[in-house]
């Protein structure tokens, strides 16, 4: 039983991956567009899940997987034609399989009848394909008997195989005690039983085993039991078989072992299993991606929308073919060979978070020591200072390593989107093509997790509001199918995610009149195009002519904005009427530590993210230009830059007002616009640990978070884009904080929030 | 049927000189030779120092021959196995077997 | 004893790359520009492995494989064919013609060497 439970978790993890593979394949499957490799991949995925399930005695699951597999087999052999109805049924079957797996994992029974409808639907396709109606005993009975004739060619069921292999290895060498696997190693057991004809293709086991031995420390046992006597031996037929125990580094993966047998896969029976030492070490995980730490997304998929699953309307039948374009990647590519997680280890997330926290505290401590040493007489304690420099360097590397443990590719989120698009397309009757790029971009796990809801809503929004129906598109000379492009990329220390559609763009007149109607904007207010576009982020805003199924979910773009900003991110929209809209999300890569520049304004200390800083300079009087409305600008590098006096914005007394006496820090926001911040002094560069202001206090405009400086003082981390908005509105209204430096509410260490509700609503995030 | 060259020594021992090339097409001649050698003598030495290329099929033939000799109480020796042969046996998990049957 | 590999490819670049890589890994290499040349070269060279492209003028790779397999001495000679990722059907066709295995293009030198080692030591 020990062996079983050891592999169970791996089975569930692998099954989750396989479900995702199957789902991705099914979503791409469409009548007239059948990629047999894909079909085979789906078949194999289901077959593998069944095979593994059999090993653990998950009979219901196995019985259902068998039904599913049988239909896939029919598709594979072109006995069952691919129709939209078939694809929908198969997707539903995949969902049912996911549910059964979830029950198996929880060790709960699936409610009676869970599979009935789907099994019936699946069988209808079999009947239609001309095969005799299923007269075999019900699958469940077969499952109980544990007998599947088609499993003779078992190509899947890695875990069934693994167990068998372990058993085989034990049978072969009963006296050999399988000792514990040494730390930092993985023990593979490979049972290789060639068919007699293997040599005839020119393959040579000697070299294959030699290749295997190159992967680690191998012990090869040759089994002679099937050798015939001398007089019966056929010279060119092979009767030897082998069990190889390979002690390999964690970097060696299943694919490398599979590779050795690549050419003889059809000519041998090969069973591969892996054993790793108890998960006490973290070292491999520091190097390896940590994807397996979270369950793969497929398991958590929401139940399918009923209307999408039952394509009753003609629109859905024709438009259900949401599929990725050429630029799209197979997000789950390569999982066929993933095998058991050998070069990754599973670590409780709490442990990682403790580590992250500890590293954060260490960064602070290191900064404090540095601060104290600054007071030392110069020229002394040279070695101490050098040592400290080394410590700072190592702290930085440690921080990056720890952060990379938490990093995950955004593909785990992106891979959910094809399904969403399919559903939305079916519901709205629009034809949609989803293109994704940059799925491998990595970002902190928390950020990834929190992207699901905003992205879901943004894509829904793009399809529901942005894209036109196929007929309308045709009328305006666009392709019938609209395109939604989802992309991710790293840009200057942040991750930028864009959702672009080639729809009709934001209808500004409609947005404005709606905003006025709802009292969000004063009638007659003159707003720029950009400002109008951003009105859609106001709470409760909706411009759909009628409440559609999609917008009936009760989430607005304001919630998206709030989600994003709670992650320290911003959202912007760029729209061109008739051509489409582009939503740009910019998020920090990590939520924990930041490279910052500490500046002083009066008695206060602030931290500016280093990524925003262009340079700092002291302007000459001739560089400064006053404008009406107190908005100062400065000539910097041949460009006019708006000056923002932080002390005015935040109401800080005893600060330098004259930029020529203080300093101007030139900063740049993600969208490239520049701003000159007038400060007293620039104190130096420092890594700071981000402490959320929202979870400890509340959100403040112009402030991204707080931190604790080396001397123990609390400082606020400034949000440059937020500052720009504040200053713009401050000067635009002429009555905001801009000229209120003497009368802002007293707030010794926290700035006065600009909490006038109307003003706040008009800010972009 | 082509046979590998062998020499008969004075004491009735038969010495089979393995060629350098024992790839798969050579497995049949090797097997035939081993059978013929055992028919002719109860003491067979296989001279293996020249082997530069060997297929698993040929090693298998040697393994079967050795077992056959043991069962019949006949003498069988692999004399001076070449490096290539030793390495191949090592790869195939037959190093112990080779040690048991070889003589330098 | 160095193992000898024959690379059959109408692309000179490809032949050079294969030769260079394999020589660096300790193999002898003979080159042929098409199936016909390979057939005549193999009559005078004992090779341990043939790596052939499929699409070649004069005599294509599959024909070469079939012709080699028809010669008793080369019945089980390891033959690898160069194929592209998408060519699953080609793989099957090659296997049917008698290929030992395949190398998927594009490949890196390490991959080439490891595949060659796997079939001819």
CSV table of C-alpha atoms in Angstrom, one decimal, chain A residues 479-693:
chain,number,residue,atom,x,y,z
A,479,UNK,CA,-12.8,38.9,-41.4
A,480,UNK,CA,-15.9,37.2,-39.9
A,481,UNK,CA,-13.9,35.9,-37.0
A,482,UNK,CA,-12.7,38.5,-34.6
A,483,UNK,CA,-9.3,38.1,-33.0
A,484,UNK,CA,-8.5,38.4,-29.4
A,485,UNK,CA,-4.8,38.6,-28.7
A,486,UNK,CA,-3.6,37.8,-25.2
A,487,UNK,CA,0.1,38.5,-24.6
A,488,UNK,CA,2.5,38.6,-21.7
A,489,UNK,CA,6.0,40.1,-21.6
A,490,UNK,CA,8.6,41.4,-19.2
A,491,UNK,CA,9.2,45.1,-19.5
A,492,UNK,CA,11.5,47.0,-17.2
A,493,UNK,CA,11.0,44.9,-14.2
A,494,UNK,CA,7.3,44.4,-14.6
A,495,UNK,CA,5.1,42.1,-16.4
A,496,UNK,CA,2.9,43.6,-19.0
A,497,UNK,CA,-0.2,41.7,-20.1
A,498,UNK,CA,-2.2,42.9,-23.0
A,499,UNK,CA,-5.6,42.0,-24.2
A,500,UNK,CA,-6.2,43.3,-27.7
A,501,UNK,CA,-9.2,42.9,-29.9
A,502,UNK,CA,-9.9,43.9,-33.4
A,503,UNK,CA,-13.4,44.9,-32.7
A,504,UNK,CA,-15.3,48.2,-32.9
A,505,UNK,CA,-13.4,50.0,-30.3
A,506,UNK,CA,-14.9,52.0,-27.4
A,507,UNK,CA,-17.9,54.0,-28.4
A,508,UNK,CA,-17.0,57.2,-26.8
A,509,UNK,CA,-20.2,59.0,-27.3
A,510,UNK,CA,-22.1,56.2,-25.7
A,511,UNK,CA,-19.7,55.9,-22.8
A,512,UNK,CA,-19.8,59.6,-22.1
A,513,UNK,CA,-23.6,59.8,-22.2
A,514,UNK,CA,-23.9,56.8,-20.0
A,515,UNK,CA,-21.4,58.3,-17.5
A,516,UNK,CA,-23.4,61.5,-17.5
A,517,UNK,CA,-26.6,59.6,-17.1
A,518,UNK,CA,-25.3,57.8,-14.2
A,519,UNK,CA,-24.0,61.0,-12.6
A,520,UNK,CA,-20.4,59.9,-12.9
A,521,UNK,CA,-19.5,62.9,-15.0
A,522,UNK,CA,-20.8,66.4,-14.9
A,523,UNK,CA,-22.8,67.3,-18.0
A,524,UNK,CA,-20.8,69.5,-20.2
A,525,UNK,CA,-17.5,68.4,-18.8
A,526,UNK,CA,-14.8,68.3,-21.5
A,527,UNK,CA,-12.9,65.1,-21.3
A,528,UNK,CA,-10.2,63.9,-23.6
A,529,UNK,CA,-10.6,60.7,-25.6
A,530,UNK,CA,-8.3,58.9,-23.2
A,531,UNK,CA,-10.3,60.1,-20.2
A,532,UNK,CA,-13.5,59.0,-21.7
A,533,UNK,CA,-12.1,55.5,-22.5
A,534,UNK,CA,-11.1,55.2,-18.9
A,535,UNK,CA,-14.6,55.9,-17.7
A,536,UNK,CA,-15.3,52.2,-18.3
A,537,UNK,CA,-13.3,51.5,-15.2
A,538,UNK,CA,-15.9,53.3,-13.0
A,539,UNK,CA,-17.9,51.2,-10.7
A,540,UNK,CA,-21.1,49.7,-12.2
A,541,UNK,CA,-20.4,50.8,-15.7
A,542,UNK,CA,-21.9,48.8,-18.5
A,543,UNK,CA,-22.7,49.8,-22.1
A,544,UNK,CA,-24.2,46.6,-23.4
A,545,UNK,CA,-27.5,47.3,-25.1
A,546,UNK,CA,-29.0,44.5,-23.2
A,547,UNK,CA,-27.8,42.5,-20.3
A,548,UNK,CA,-26.2,39.5,-22.0
A,549,UNK,CA,-25.4,36.2,-20.4
A,550,UNK,CA,-21.9,37.3,-20.1
A,551,UNK,CA,-22.3,40.5,-18.3
A,552,UNK,CA,-24.9,38.9,-16.1
A,553,UNK,CA,-22.1,37.7,-13.9
A,554,UNK,CA,-22.1,40.9,-11.9
A,555,UNK,CA,-18.5,41.9,-12.4
A,556,UNK,CA,-17.5,45.2,-14.0
A,557,UNK,CA,-14.3,46.6,-15.2
A,558,UNK,CA,-14.0,48.5,-11.9
A,559,UNK,CA,-13.5,45.2,-10.2
A,560,UNK,CA,-10.8,44.3,-12.7
A,561,UNK,CA,-9.2,47.6,-11.9
A,562,UNK,CA,-9.4,47.0,-8.2
A,563,UNK,CA,-8.0,43.5,-8.5
A,564,UNK,CA,-5.1,44.7,-10.5
A,565,UNK,CA,-4.3,47.6,-8.3
A,566,UNK,CA,-4.4,45.4,-5.2
A,567,UNK,CA,-1.5,43.5,-6.9
A,568,UNK,CA,0.4,46.8,-7.2
A,569,UNK,CA,-0.6,46.9,-10.9
A,570,UNK,CA,-2.2,49.3,-13.2
A,571,UNK,CA,-4.6,49.0,-16.1
A,572,UNK,CA,-5.0,51.2,-19.1
A,573,UNK,CA,-7.0,51.1,-22.2
A,574,UNK,CA,-6.2,52.4,-25.7
A,575,UNK,CA,-8.9,52.3,-28.2
A,576,UNK,CA,-9.3,53.3,-31.8
A,577,UNK,CA,-12.9,53.5,-33.1
A,578,UNK,CA,-13.5,50.8,-35.7
A,579,UNK,CA,-10.2,49.2,-35.2
A,580,UNK,CA,-10.3,47.8,-31.7
A,581,UNK,CA,-9.2,48.2,-28.2
A,582,UNK,CA,-6.1,47.3,-26.3
A,583,UNK,CA,-6.1,46.8,-22.5
A,584,UNK,CA,-2.7,47.0,-20.9
A,585,UNK,CA,-2.0,45.5,-17.5
A,586,UNK,CA,1.2,46.3,-15.9
A,587,UNK,CA,2.1,44.3,-12.8
A,588,UNK,CA,5.2,43.9,-10.5
A,589,UNK,CA,7.0,40.6,-11.0
A,590,UNK,CA,7.0,40.0,-7.3
A,591,UNK,CA,5.1,41.3,-4.4
A,592,UNK,CA,7.8,41.2,-1.9
A,593,UNK,CA,10.9,43.1,-2.5
A,594,UNK,CA,11.8,46.1,-4.6
A,595,UNK,CA,14.9,48.0,-5.6
A,596,UNK,CA,14.2,51.5,-4.6
A,597,UNK,CA,15.7,55.0,-4.3
A,598,UNK,CA,15.2,56.6,-0.9
A,599,UNK,CA,14.4,60.3,-1.1
A,600,UNK,CA,13.6,62.9,1.5
A,601,UNK,CA,10.9,65.5,1.5
A,602,UNK,CA,10.9,67.6,4.7
A,603,UNK,CA,11.1,65.2,7.5
A,604,UNK,CA,9.6,62.4,5.5
A,605,UNK,CA,11.3,59.6,3.6
A,606,UNK,CA,9.9,58.1,0.5
A,607,UNK,CA,11.0,55.2,-1.8
A,608,UNK,CA,10.8,55.5,-5.5
A,609,UNK,CA,11.0,52.2,-7.5
A,610,UNK,CA,14.3,52.2,-9.3
A,611,UNK,CA,12.6,51.1,-12.5
A,612,UNK,CA,10.8,54.4,-12.7
A,613,UNK,CA,13.8,56.6,-12.3
A,614,UNK,CA,15.5,58.2,-15.3
A,615,UNK,CA,17.9,60.5,-13.5
A,616,UNK,CA,18.1,63.1,-10.8
A,617,UNK,CA,19.3,66.6,-11.4
A,618,UNK,CA,19.3,70.1,-10.0
A,619,UNK,CA,17.7,72.5,-12.5
A,620,UNK,CA,19.0,76.0,-13.2
A,621,UNK,CA,16.5,78.8,-12.8
A,622,UNK,CA,16.5,79.1,-16.6
A,623,UNK,CA,15.2,75.6,-17.0
A,624,UNK,CA,12.0,76.2,-15.1
A,625,UNK,CA,8.9,77.6,-16.6
A,626,UNK,CA,5.8,78.6,-14.7
A,627,UNK,CA,2.4,78.0,-16.3
A,628,UNK,CA,-0.9,79.2,-15.3
A,629,UNK,CA,-2.7,77.0,-12.8
A,630,UNK,CA,0.5,76.6,-10.9
A,631,UNK,CA,1.6,73.8,-13.1
A,632,UNK,CA,5.3,74.1,-13.4
A,633,UNK,CA,7.3,72.6,-16.2
A,634,UNK,CA,10.9,72.1,-16.6
A,635,UNK,CA,13.2,71.8,-19.6
A,636,UNK,CA,15.0,68.5,-19.3
A,637,UNK,CA,17.0,66.9,-22.1
A,638,UNK,CA,15.2,69.1,-24.6
A,639,UNK,CA,11.8,68.1,-23.4
A,640,UNK,CA,9.2,69.8,-21.3
A,641,UNK,CA,8.5,67.8,-18.2
A,642,UNK,CA,5.8,68.6,-15.7
A,643,UNK,CA,7.1,69.2,-12.2
A,644,UNK,CA,5.4,67.7,-9.2
A,645,UNK,CA,6.2,69.0,-5.8
A,646,UNK,CA,5.8,66.1,-3.5
A,647,UNK,CA,5.5,68.3,-0.4
A,648,UNK,CA,2.5,70.1,-2.0
A,649,UNK,CA,0.9,66.9,-3.1
A,650,UNK,CA,1.2,65.3,0.3
A,651,UNK,CA,1.1,68.4,2.5
A,652,UNK,CA,4.5,68.0,4.1
A,653,UNK,CA,5.8,71.0,6.0
A,654,UNK,CA,9.4,72.3,6.1
A,655,UNK,CA,10.3,71.0,2.6
A,656,UNK,CA,12.2,72.7,-0.2
A,657,UNK,CA,9.8,74.3,-2.6
A,658,UNK,CA,12.3,75.8,-5.0
A,659,UNK,CA,13.4,73.1,-7.4
A,660,UNK,CA,16.7,74.9,-8.0
A,661,UNK,CA,17.5,74.5,-4.3
A,662,UNK,CA,16.4,70.9,-4.0
A,663,UNK,CA,16.6,68.2,-6.5
A,664,UNK,CA,14.4,67.0,-9.4
A,665,UNK,CA,14.1,63.3,-9.9
A,666,UNK,CA,13.1,62.5,-13.4
A,667,UNK,CA,10.8,59.5,-13.5
A,668,UNK,CA,9.0,57.6,-16.2
A,669,UNK,CA,5.8,55.7,-16.1
A,670,UNK,CA,5.2,52.4,-17.9
A,671,UNK,CA,3.6,54.1,-20.8
A,672,UNK,CA,6.7,56.3,-21.2
A,673,UNK,CA,5.4,59.6,-20.0
A,674,UNK,CA,7.8,61.6,-17.8
A,675,UNK,CA,7.4,63.6,-14.7
A,676,UNK,CA,9.9,65.6,-12.6
A,677,UNK,CA,9.5,65.0,-8.8
A,678,UNK,CA,10.7,67.9,-6.7
A,679,UNK,CA,12.4,66.5,-3.6
A,680,UNK,CA,14.8,67.7,-0.9
A,681,UNK,CA,17.4,65.1,-1.2
A,682,UNK,CA,18.2,61.8,-2.7
A,683,UNK,CA,19.5,59.5,0.1
A,684,UNK,CA,20.6,56.4,-1.8
A,685,UNK,CA,19.6,53.2,-3.3
A,686,UNK,CA,18.2,50.3,-1.3
A,687,UNK,CA,16.3,47.1,-1.5
A,688,UNK,CA,13.1,47.4,0.4
A,689,UNK,CA,10.6,44.9,1.6
A,690,UNK,CA,7.2,45.8,0.4
A,691,UNK,CA,4.6,45.9,3.1
A,692,UNK,CA,1.1,46.2,1.8
A,693,UNK,CA,-0.6,49.4,2.8
